[in-house]
mmCIF file of C-alpha atoms and ligand atoms in Angstrom:
data_model
loop_
_atom_site.group_PDB
_atom_site.id
_atom_site.type_symbol
_atom_site.label_atom_id
_atom_site.label_comp_id
_atom_site.label_asym_id
_atom_site.label_seq_id
_atom_site.Cartn_x
_atom_site.Cartn_y
_atom_site.Cartn_z
ATOM 1 C CA MET A 1 0.000 0.000 0.000
ATOM 2 C CA GLN A 2 1.212 3.509 -0.837
ATOM 3 C CA GLN A 3 2.451 5.438 2.213
ATOM 4 C CA PRO A 4 0.908 8.906 2.754
ATOM 5 C CA PRO A 5 3.440 11.642 1.890
ATOM 6 C CA GLU A 6 5.308 13.432 4.650
ATOM 7 C CA VAL A 7 3.748 16.707 5.750
ATOM 8 C CA THR A 8 4.749 18.634 8.846
ATOM 9 C CA LEU A 9 1.830 18.950 11.245
ATOM 10 C CA LEU A 10 2.150 21.327 14.185
ATOM 11 C CA GLN A 11 -0.445 20.817 16.856
ATOM 12 C CA PHE A 12 -1.761 23.562 19.078
ATOM 13 C CA LEU A 13 -4.839 21.486 19.848
ATOM 14 C CA ASP A 14 -4.436 18.420 21.962
ATOM 15 C CA ARG A 15 -7.473 16.333 22.781
ATOM 16 C CA ASP A 16 -5.426 14.519 25.421
ATOM 17 C CA SER A 17 -4.527 17.737 27.214
ATOM 18 C CA PRO A 18 -6.670 18.029 30.374
ATOM 19 C CA GLN A 19 -6.198 21.830 30.405
ATOM 20 C CA GLN A 20 -7.404 22.251 26.834
ATOM 21 C CA ASN A 21 -10.331 19.921 27.373
ATOM 22 C CA ALA A 22 -11.322 21.748 30.538
ATOM 23 C CA ARG A 23 -11.167 25.074 28.641
ATOM 24 C CA LEU A 24 -13.354 23.763 25.811
ATOM 25 C CA ARG A 25 -15.867 22.369 28.267
ATOM 26 C CA ARG A 26 -15.991 25.646 30.215
ATOM 27 C CA GLU A 27 -16.604 27.526 26.952
ATOM 28 C CA LEU A 28 -19.391 25.151 25.920
ATOM 29 C CA VAL A 29 -21.071 25.171 29.334
ATOM 30 C CA ALA A 30 -20.925 28.988 29.549
ATOM 31 C CA GLY A 31 -22.645 29.215 26.155
ATOM 32 C CA LEU A 32 -25.294 26.638 26.995
ATOM 33 C CA LEU A 33 -26.163 28.311 30.305
ATOM 34 C CA GLN A 34 -26.665 31.791 28.845
ATOM 35 C CA PRO A 35 -30.302 32.955 28.817
ATOM 36 C CA GLN A 36 -30.098 32.703 24.996
ATOM 37 C CA ALA A 37 -28.077 29.499 24.674
ATOM 38 C CA ALA A 38 -25.283 29.626 22.103
ATOM 39 C CA ILE A 39 -22.568 27.320 20.764
ATOM 40 C CA ALA A 40 -19.726 28.861 18.718
ATOM 41 C CA PRO A 41 -19.574 27.831 15.033
ATOM 42 C CA LYS A 42 -16.051 26.406 15.411
ATOM 43 C CA PHE A 43 -17.743 23.424 17.108
ATOM 44 C CA PHE A 44 -19.378 22.432 13.783
ATOM 45 C CA TYR A 45 -16.106 20.954 12.655
ATOM 46 C CA ASP A 46 -15.479 17.439 13.789
ATOM 47 C CA ALA A 47 -14.467 15.097 10.934
ATOM 48 C CA LEU A 48 -18.110 14.566 9.902
ATOM 49 C CA GLY A 49 -18.868 18.301 10.150
ATOM 50 C CA SER A 50 -15.955 19.027 7.789
ATOM 51 C CA ARG A 51 -17.354 16.503 5.286
ATOM 52 C CA LEU A 52 -20.870 17.897 5.620
ATOM 53 C CA PHE A 53 -19.516 21.376 4.882
ATOM 54 C CA GLU A 54 -17.903 20.029 1.695
ATOM 55 C CA ALA A 55 -21.296 18.586 0.716
ATOM 56 C CA ILE A 56 -22.922 22.002 1.303
ATOM 57 C CA THR A 57 -20.520 23.563 -1.184
ATOM 58 C CA GLU A 58 -21.885 21.189 -3.865
ATOM 59 C CA LEU A 59 -25.506 22.286 -3.363
ATOM 60 C CA PRO A 60 -27.119 24.352 -6.129
ATOM 61 C CA GLU A 61 -28.469 26.776 -3.507
ATOM 62 C CA TYR A 62 -25.031 27.389 -1.967
ATOM 63 C CA TYR A 63 -23.818 30.092 -4.350
ATOM 64 C CA PRO A 64 -20.731 31.359 -2.369
ATOM 65 C CA THR A 65 -18.279 28.595 -3.349
ATOM 66 C CA ARG A 66 -19.198 28.606 -7.039
ATOM 67 C CA THR A 67 -19.354 32.396 -7.274
ATOM 68 C CA GLU A 68 -16.003 32.835 -5.551
ATOM 69 C CA ALA A 69 -14.477 30.197 -7.892
ATOM 70 C CA ALA A 70 -15.817 32.090 -10.916
ATOM 71 C CA ILE A 71 -14.229 35.329 -9.639
ATOM 72 C CA PHE A 72 -10.904 33.524 -9.203
ATOM 73 C CA ALA A 73 -11.164 32.101 -12.725
ATOM 74 C CA GLN A 74 -11.971 35.486 -14.250
ATOM 75 C CA TYR A 75 -9.358 37.496 -12.365
ATOM 76 C CA LEU A 76 -6.591 34.903 -12.077
ATOM 77 C CA PRO A 77 -3.935 37.098 -13.767
ATOM 78 C CA ALA A 78 -4.673 39.951 -11.338
ATOM 79 C CA VAL A 79 -4.604 37.571 -8.352
ATOM 80 C CA ARG A 80 -1.304 36.115 -9.593
ATOM 81 C CA GLN A 81 0.160 39.610 -9.903
ATOM 82 C CA ALA A 82 -1.049 40.623 -6.452
ATOM 83 C CA LEU A 83 0.513 37.551 -4.798
ATOM 84 C CA GLY A 84 3.778 37.867 -6.725
ATOM 85 C CA GLU A 85 6.573 35.317 -6.490
ATOM 86 C CA ALA A 86 8.089 33.194 -3.744
ATOM 87 C CA PHE A 87 5.334 33.899 -1.247
ATOM 88 C CA THR A 88 4.078 31.855 1.703
ATOM 89 C CA LEU A 89 0.343 31.150 1.488
ATOM 90 C CA ILE A 90 -1.264 30.865 4.942
ATOM 91 C CA ASP A 91 -4.715 29.328 4.499
ATOM 92 C CA LEU A 92 -6.918 30.064 7.516
ATOM 93 C CA GLY A 93 -9.586 27.370 7.941
ATOM 94 C CA CYS A 94 -8.314 25.459 4.925
ATOM 95 C CA GLY A 95 -10.931 22.661 5.152
ATOM 96 C CA SER A 96 -10.278 20.341 2.209
ATOM 97 C CA CYS A 97 -7.448 22.631 0.906
ATOM 98 C CA ALA A 98 -9.357 22.531 -2.409
ATOM 99 C CA LYS A 99 -9.287 26.289 -2.985
ATOM 100 C CA ALA A 100 -5.530 26.533 -2.484
ATOM 101 C CA GLY A 101 -5.090 23.412 -4.635
ATOM 102 C CA LYS A 102 -7.044 25.022 -7.446
ATOM 103 C CA LEU A 103 -4.792 28.085 -7.346
ATOM 104 C CA PHE A 104 -1.660 25.899 -7.403
ATOM 105 C CA HIS A 105 -2.954 23.814 -10.308
ATOM 106 C CA ALA A 106 -3.643 27.077 -12.153
ATOM 107 C CA GLY A 107 0.067 27.874 -11.793
ATOM 108 C CA VAL A 108 -0.157 30.348 -8.885
ATOM 109 C CA LEU A 109 2.561 28.588 -6.914
ATOM 110 C CA PRO A 110 3.804 29.606 -3.469
ATOM 111 C CA ALA A 111 7.215 28.816 -2.056
ATOM 112 C CA ARG A 112 5.407 27.169 0.820
ATOM 113 C CA TYR A 113 1.853 26.474 1.933
ATOM 114 C CA VAL A 114 0.765 26.726 5.579
ATOM 115 C CA ALA A 115 -2.692 25.229 6.157
ATOM 116 C CA VAL A 116 -4.436 26.037 9.449
ATOM 117 C CA ASP A 117 -7.570 24.298 10.693
ATOM 118 C CA ILE A 118 -9.306 23.302 13.897
ATOM 119 C CA SER A 119 -10.480 19.997 12.378
ATOM 120 C CA VAL A 120 -7.116 18.284 12.743
ATOM 121 C CA ASP A 121 -7.735 14.799 11.307
ATOM 122 C CA TYR A 122 -9.419 16.285 8.264
ATOM 123 C CA LEU A 123 -6.558 18.769 7.892
ATOM 124 C CA ARG A 124 -3.982 15.961 7.959
ATOM 125 C CA LYS A 125 -5.790 13.977 5.236
ATOM 126 C CA SER A 126 -6.483 17.043 3.061
ATOM 127 C CA LEU A 127 -2.867 18.156 3.227
ATOM 128 C CA GLN A 128 -1.497 14.662 2.462
ATOM 129 C CA HIS A 129 -3.804 14.522 -0.553
ATOM 130 C CA LEU A 130 -2.557 17.882 -1.814
ATOM 131 C CA LYS A 131 1.087 16.975 -1.165
ATOM 132 C CA ARG A 132 0.654 13.827 -3.254
ATOM 133 C CA GLU A 133 -0.594 16.012 -6.128
ATOM 134 C CA LEU A 134 2.019 18.753 -5.705
ATOM 135 C CA PRO A 135 5.105 17.204 -4.060
ATOM 136 C CA ALA A 136 7.408 20.136 -4.918
ATOM 137 C CA ILE A 137 5.604 22.600 -2.649
ATOM 138 C CA GLU A 138 6.670 22.672 0.991
ATOM 139 C CA MET A 139 3.535 22.094 3.076
ATOM 140 C CA ILE A 140 3.007 22.670 6.781
ATOM 141 C CA GLY A 141 -0.237 21.973 8.639
ATOM 142 C CA ILE A 142 -1.179 23.748 11.845
ATOM 143 C CA GLY A 143 -3.923 22.238 13.975
ATOM 144 C CA ALA A 144 -5.085 25.305 15.872
ATOM 145 C CA ASP A 145 -8.020 27.428 16.896
ATOM 146 C CA PHE A 146 -7.111 30.688 15.185
ATOM 147 C CA THR A 147 -9.498 32.664 17.387
ATOM 148 C CA GLU A 148 -6.969 32.002 20.139
ATOM 149 C CA GLU A 149 -3.292 32.725 20.068
ATOM 150 C CA PHE A 150 -1.352 30.439 17.801
ATOM 151 C CA ARG A 151 2.161 30.824 16.504
ATOM 152 C CA LEU A 152 3.232 30.679 12.911
ATOM 153 C CA PRO A 153 6.102 28.185 12.634
ATOM 154 C CA ASP A 154 9.544 29.319 13.819
ATOM 155 C CA GLY A 155 11.686 30.127 10.839
ATOM 156 C CA LEU A 156 8.770 31.106 8.589
ATOM 157 C CA PRO A 157 10.169 33.995 6.542
ATOM 158 C CA ALA A 158 8.698 37.358 7.589
ATOM 159 C CA GLU A 159 8.564 38.541 3.970
ATOM 160 C CA ARG A 160 5.762 37.809 1.514
ATOM 161 C CA ARG A 161 3.352 36.219 3.941
ATOM 162 C CA MET A 162 -0.001 36.056 2.181
ATOM 163 C CA PHE A 163 -2.969 35.237 4.386
ATOM 164 C CA PHE A 164 -5.716 33.409 2.472
ATOM 165 C CA TYR A 165 -9.169 33.511 4.052
ATOM 166 C CA PRO A 166 -11.738 32.502 1.433
ATOM 167 C CA GLY A 167 -15.367 31.407 1.650
ATOM 168 C CA SER A 168 -16.552 34.434 3.655
ATOM 169 C CA SER A 169 -15.592 32.700 6.896
ATOM 170 C CA ILE A 170 -14.837 36.230 8.153
ATOM 171 C CA GLY A 171 -18.649 36.619 8.292
ATOM 172 C CA ASN A 172 -18.730 34.343 11.345
ATOM 173 C CA PHE A 173 -17.222 37.195 13.363
ATOM 174 C CA SER A 174 -19.278 40.257 14.261
ATOM 175 C CA PRO A 175 -17.940 43.343 12.442
ATOM 176 C CA ASP A 176 -16.118 44.448 15.634
ATOM 177 C CA GLU A 177 -14.563 41.017 16.148
ATOM 178 C CA ALA A 178 -13.709 40.844 12.443
ATOM 179 C CA GLY A 179 -11.892 44.183 12.724
ATOM 180 C CA ARG A 180 -9.832 42.890 15.664
ATOM 181 C CA PHE A 181 -9.096 39.605 13.855
ATOM 182 C CA LEU A 182 -7.976 41.433 10.689
ATOM 183 C CA ARG A 183 -5.777 43.697 12.795
ATOM 184 C CA ARG A 184 -4.053 40.600 14.234
ATOM 185 C CA LEU A 185 -3.393 39.403 10.680
ATOM 186 C CA ALA A 186 -2.002 42.796 9.675
ATOM 187 C CA ASP A 187 0.332 42.575 12.686
ATOM 188 C CA GLN A 188 1.835 39.332 11.379
ATOM 189 C CA ILE A 189 2.875 40.571 7.958
ATOM 190 C CA ASP A 190 5.213 43.235 6.664
ATOM 191 C CA GLU A 191 4.627 45.526 3.708
ATOM 192 C CA SER A 192 5.587 42.773 1.236
ATOM 193 C CA GLY A 193 2.765 40.583 2.592
ATOM 194 C CA GLY A 194 -0.972 40.699 2.083
ATOM 195 C CA LEU A 195 -4.403 39.263 2.617
ATOM 196 C CA LEU A 196 -6.570 37.543 -0.010
ATOM 197 C CA ILE A 197 -10.069 37.264 1.408
ATOM 198 C CA GLY A 198 -13.500 36.244 0.079
ATOM 199 C CA VAL A 199 -16.555 38.106 1.386
ATOM 200 C CA ASP A 200 -20.243 37.434 0.846
ATOM 201 C CA LEU A 201 -22.216 40.534 -0.126
ATOM 202 C CA ILE A 202 -25.640 41.740 1.021
ATOM 203 C CA LYS A 203 -28.335 40.431 -1.280
ATOM 204 C CA ASP A 204 -31.908 39.295 -1.583
ATOM 205 C CA ARG A 205 -33.326 37.504 1.483
ATOM 206 C CA ALA A 206 -34.680 34.540 -0.505
ATOM 207 C CA LEU A 207 -31.277 33.775 -2.045
ATOM 208 C CA LEU A 208 -29.563 34.000 1.314
ATOM 209 C CA GLU A 209 -32.080 31.896 3.197
ATOM 210 C CA ALA A 210 -32.075 29.176 0.508
ATOM 211 C CA ALA A 211 -28.278 28.989 0.734
ATOM 212 C CA TYR A 212 -28.511 28.265 4.473
ATOM 213 C CA ASP A 213 -31.608 26.041 4.414
ATOM 214 C CA ASP A 214 -31.473 23.762 1.396
ATOM 215 C CA PRO A 215 -34.395 21.440 0.557
ATOM 216 C CA LEU A 216 -32.151 18.360 0.723
ATOM 217 C CA GLY A 217 -31.427 19.102 4.370
ATOM 218 C CA VAL A 218 -27.609 19.017 4.153
ATOM 219 C CA THR A 219 -27.226 22.324 6.018
ATOM 220 C CA ALA A 220 -29.731 21.048 8.588
ATOM 221 C CA ALA A 221 -27.566 17.924 9.071
ATOM 222 C CA PHE A 222 -24.447 20.129 9.376
ATOM 223 C CA ASN A 223 -26.176 22.241 12.038
ATOM 224 C CA ARG A 224 -27.580 19.278 14.001
ATOM 225 C CA ASN A 225 -24.244 17.410 13.829
ATOM 226 C CA LEU A 226 -22.965 20.147 16.161
ATOM 227 C CA LEU A 227 -24.892 18.475 18.986
ATOM 228 C CA ARG A 228 -23.213 15.114 18.244
ATOM 229 C CA HIS A 229 -19.870 16.879 18.532
ATOM 230 C CA VAL A 230 -20.943 18.589 21.783
ATOM 231 C CA ASN A 231 -22.091 15.206 23.162
ATOM 232 C CA VAL A 232 -18.554 13.891 22.585
ATOM 233 C CA LEU A 233 -16.693 16.951 23.891
ATOM 234 C CA LEU A 234 -18.914 17.543 26.900
ATOM 235 C CA GLU A 235 -20.221 14.006 27.553
ATOM 236 C CA ALA A 236 -23.650 15.579 27.115
ATOM 237 C CA ASP A 237 -26.854 13.766 26.178
ATOM 238 C CA PHE A 238 -28.486 15.924 23.501
ATOM 239 C CA ASP A 239 -30.914 13.829 21.446
ATOM 240 C CA ILE A 240 -30.434 15.127 17.896
ATOM 241 C CA GLY A 241 -33.985 14.111 16.945
ATOM 242 C CA ASP A 242 -35.325 16.718 19.382
ATOM 243 C CA TRP A 243 -33.796 19.619 17.450
ATOM 244 C CA GLN A 244 -34.648 21.252 14.167
ATOM 245 C CA HIS A 245 -32.592 23.533 11.964
ATOM 246 C CA VAL A 246 -33.653 27.176 11.583
ATOM 247 C CA ALA A 247 -31.945 29.749 9.318
ATOM 248 C CA CYS A 248 -33.226 33.289 8.860
ATOM 249 C CA TYR A 249 -31.860 36.553 7.504
ATOM 250 C CA ASN A 250 -31.789 39.452 9.939
ATOM 251 C CA ALA A 251 -31.786 42.317 7.414
ATOM 252 C CA ASP A 252 -31.287 45.052 10.062
ATOM 253 C CA ALA A 253 -28.051 43.437 11.204
ATOM 254 C CA ALA A 254 -27.155 42.142 7.684
ATOM 255 C CA ARG A 255 -26.588 38.620 8.945
ATOM 256 C CA ILE A 256 -27.891 35.114 8.485
ATOM 257 C CA GLU A 257 -28.613 33.493 11.829
ATOM 258 C CA MET A 258 -28.631 29.755 12.313
ATOM 259 C CA HIS A 259 -30.262 28.161 15.307
ATOM 260 C CA LEU A 260 -31.286 24.777 16.610
ATOM 261 C CA GLU A 261 -34.858 24.859 17.868
ATOM 262 C CA ALA A 262 -36.272 22.444 20.459
ATOM 263 C CA ARG A 263 -39.187 20.482 18.975
ATOM 264 C CA ARG A 264 -40.643 19.930 22.489
ATOM 265 C CA ALA A 265 -39.845 20.768 26.105
ATOM 266 C CA ILE A 266 -36.596 18.923 26.829
ATOM 267 C CA SER A 267 -33.512 19.008 28.951
ATOM 268 C CA ALA A 268 -29.892 18.204 28.254
ATOM 269 C CA SER A 269 -27.265 17.326 30.837
ATOM 270 C CA TRP A 270 -23.510 16.888 31.208
ATOM 271 C CA PRO A 271 -21.139 16.061 34.083
ATOM 272 C CA GLY A 272 -20.789 18.914 36.581
ATOM 273 C CA ALA A 273 -19.030 19.441 39.897
ATOM 274 C CA ASN A 274 -21.906 17.815 41.830
ATOM 275 C CA GLY A 275 -23.386 15.161 39.590
ATOM 276 C CA ARG A 276 -24.893 16.175 36.246
ATOM 277 C CA SER A 277 -25.604 19.802 35.317
ATOM 278 C CA LEU A 278 -28.828 20.407 33.473
ATOM 279 C CA ARG A 279 -30.284 22.914 31.043
ATOM 280 C CA ARG A 280 -34.025 22.841 30.370
ATOM 281 C CA PHE A 281 -35.367 24.077 27.031
ATOM 282 C CA ALA A 282 -39.010 25.015 26.426
ATOM 283 C CA ALA A 283 -40.610 23.877 23.159
ATOM 284 C CA GLY A 284 -39.524 26.361 20.475
ATOM 285 C CA GLU A 285 -36.520 27.614 22.466
ATOM 286 C CA ARG A 286 -33.361 27.976 20.395
ATOM 287 C CA ILE A 287 -29.625 27.499 20.606
ATOM 288 C CA HIS A 288 -27.799 30.038 18.438
ATOM 289 C CA THR A 289 -25.120 28.236 16.417
ATOM 290 C CA GLU A 290 -23.902 30.671 13.758
ATOM 291 C CA SER A 291 -24.192 34.192 12.464
ATOM 292 C CA SER A 292 -22.890 34.977 9.010
ATOM 293 C CA TRP A 293 -22.520 38.699 8.454
ATOM 294 C CA LYS A 294 -22.875 40.062 4.921
ATOM 295 C CA TYR A 295 -21.162 43.242 3.746
ATOM 296 C CA SER A 296 -21.290 45.841 1.032
ATOM 297 C CA ALA A 297 -18.016 45.975 -0.914
ATOM 298 C CA GLN A 298 -17.473 49.552 0.344
ATOM 299 C CA GLY A 299 -18.253 48.553 3.930
ATOM 300 C CA PHE A 300 -15.735 45.717 3.890
ATOM 301 C CA ALA A 301 -13.055 47.880 2.287
ATOM 302 C CA ALA A 302 -13.581 50.378 5.134
ATOM 303 C CA LEU A 303 -13.206 47.554 7.675
ATOM 304 C CA LEU A 304 -9.923 46.507 6.024
ATOM 305 C CA ARG A 305 -8.624 50.073 6.133
ATOM 306 C CA SER A 306 -9.540 50.485 9.788
ATOM 307 C CA ALA A 307 -7.686 47.217 10.554
ATOM 308 C CA GLY A 308 -4.441 48.514 9.046
ATOM 309 C CA PHE A 309 -4.668 47.424 5.418
ATOM 310 C CA ALA A 310 -4.205 49.557 2.306
ATOM 311 C CA GLU A 311 -3.800 49.243 -1.489
ATOM 312 C CA ILE A 312 -7.122 47.434 -1.520
ATOM 313 C CA GLN A 313 -8.193 45.688 -4.717
ATOM 314 C CA VAL A 314 -11.632 44.152 -5.099
ATOM 315 C CA TRP A 315 -13.039 41.802 -7.712
ATOM 316 C CA THR A 316 -16.711 40.806 -7.890
ATOM 317 C CA ASP A 317 -18.998 38.666 -10.047
ATOM 318 C CA PRO A 318 -21.436 40.274 -12.539
ATOM 319 C CA ARG A 319 -24.384 39.915 -10.091
ATOM 320 C CA ASN A 320 -22.420 41.430 -7.209
ATOM 321 C CA TRP A 321 -23.103 38.451 -4.978
ATOM 322 C CA PHE A 322 -19.590 37.918 -3.698
ATOM 323 C CA ALA A 323 -16.316 39.853 -3.528
ATOM 324 C CA LEU A 324 -12.675 38.866 -3.446
ATOM 325 C CA PHE A 325 -10.337 41.398 -1.828
ATOM 326 C CA PHE A 326 -6.581 41.678 -1.868
ATOM 327 C CA ALA A 327 -4.995 44.148 0.531
ATOM 328 C CA ARG A 328 -1.525 44.958 1.756
ATOM 329 C CA ARG A 329 -0.439 46.080 5.185
ATOM 330 C CA ALA A 330 -0.530 49.857 5.275
ATOM 331 C CA GLY A 331 2.897 51.474 5.655
ATOM 332 C CA ASN A 332 3.860 53.056 8.995
ATOM 333 C CA GLN A 333 1.277 51.043 10.911
ATOM 334 C CA PRO A 334 2.139 50.665 14.580
ATOM 335 C CA ARG A 335 1.931 47.015 15.595
ATOM 336 C CA THR A 336 -0.737 46.188 18.151
ATOM 337 C CA ALA A 337 0.622 44.924 21.465
ATOM 338 C CA THR A 338 -0.444 41.290 21.842
HETATM 339 C C1 SAM B 401 -16.796 27.478 6.235
HETATM 340 S S1 SAM B 401 -15.444 26.367 6.224
HETATM 341 C C2 SAM B 401 -14.448 27.033 4.916
HETATM 342 C C3 SAM B 401 -13.508 26.021 4.305
HETATM 343 C C4 SAM B 401 -12.709 26.548 3.115
HETATM 344 N N1 SAM B 401 -11.719 27.551 3.546
HETATM 345 C C5 SAM B 401 -13.624 27.168 2.091
HETATM 346 O O1 SAM B 401 -13.550 28.374 1.884
HETATM 347 O O2 SAM B 401 -14.401 26.412 1.502
HETATM 348 C C6 SAM B 401 -14.570 26.933 7.658
HETATM 349 C C7 SAM B 401 -13.272 26.165 7.909
HETATM 350 O O3 SAM B 401 -12.588 26.817 8.976
HETATM 351 C C8 SAM B 401 -12.282 25.884 10.001
HETATM 352 N N2 SAM B 401 -12.433 26.625 11.270
HETATM 353 C C9 SAM B 401 -13.585 27.130 11.782
HETATM 354 N N3 SAM B 401 -13.338 27.785 12.926
HETATM 355 C C10 SAM B 401 -11.984 27.692 13.136
HETATM 356 C C11 SAM B 401 -11.115 28.170 14.159
HETATM 357 N N4 SAM B 401 -11.585 28.896 15.188
HETATM 358 N N5 SAM B 401 -9.795 27.900 14.062
HETATM 359 C C12 SAM B 401 -9.302 27.169 13.009
HETATM 360 N N6 SAM B 401 -10.085 26.682 12.004
HETATM 361 C C13 SAM B 401 -11.409 26.945 12.077
HETATM 362 C C14 SAM B 401 -13.257 24.751 9.842
HETATM 363 O O4 SAM B 401 -12.772 23.519 10.363
HETATM 364 C C15 SAM B 401 -13.474 24.737 8.329
HETATM 365 O O5 SAM B 401 -12.547 23.907 7.693
#
């Protein structure tokens, strides 16, 4: 049998670390015990969640992946020019690494590829697959939660670091959080580096809601799988059959909201300090699982500028559904103390 190719995998997430597990459990419990219960979207991504997300990207209703790919195809020469030569591509939330792979196969080749994801087993397999296809590119995986501190590998050249954050994953942060996150990225590059980022634009409610609530029920399965993952992480006893998927567009806040709604009055429990802790849910009560903010192209460019980026280029599709931005670190920016 063929051996998987060698890829370096740096781990900042360790399931066997009692401290990390305790931190994850505290975070989950704090969210579940809020008056409006909430679970952060990073918990979607166990190995099955990662596969379900890939299935979502195949759905006819899920326009972001296809639209972003069409923008890349149309503006490839401009993207190539923006990235330049001998750069390091740092793919935040790389998932299957398919988007980076497509760029590489189109001849936009980095000196090295750094793929970061919280879903570590999926990351390892995705990166091995890509390495088999493109053995000449140095590839490094980082299993990390990038909402927390994580270090780029020692020895990674400071020049020409290009952050790659496609798929409008930035929309999972509120605009304030997104600004702080972008500022942290700007702090990790110099003026030869940049950020290539895909952003979903404000559009018609029906298009948005269909993209997050498809008739086949794949997005519903992705949302409900979160509770399977929470059952494992927290030793909780959520019964997935008790929960239904809800997705709605909040036009005032320009965000899609995903929730899990209790079909009947139920309770869920997990181990606590004194026996099992319990949260009761009334019929119809919801757990918030994701918000996905949408932007105008001007609004996002302003956010980039306020986070310390400049020389902003933007490419969109003919229907203005999605935008791809490239931005450089503004000169003379003081670095934020971290
Ligand atoms: C919406 S998917 C996007 C995947 C791919 N980049 C794309 O554009 O199709 C989000 C990806 O980010 C990863 N992810 C989500 N939250 C993360 C976090 N806090 N730290 C690291 N990776 C995260 C997920 O595991 C998943 O692979």
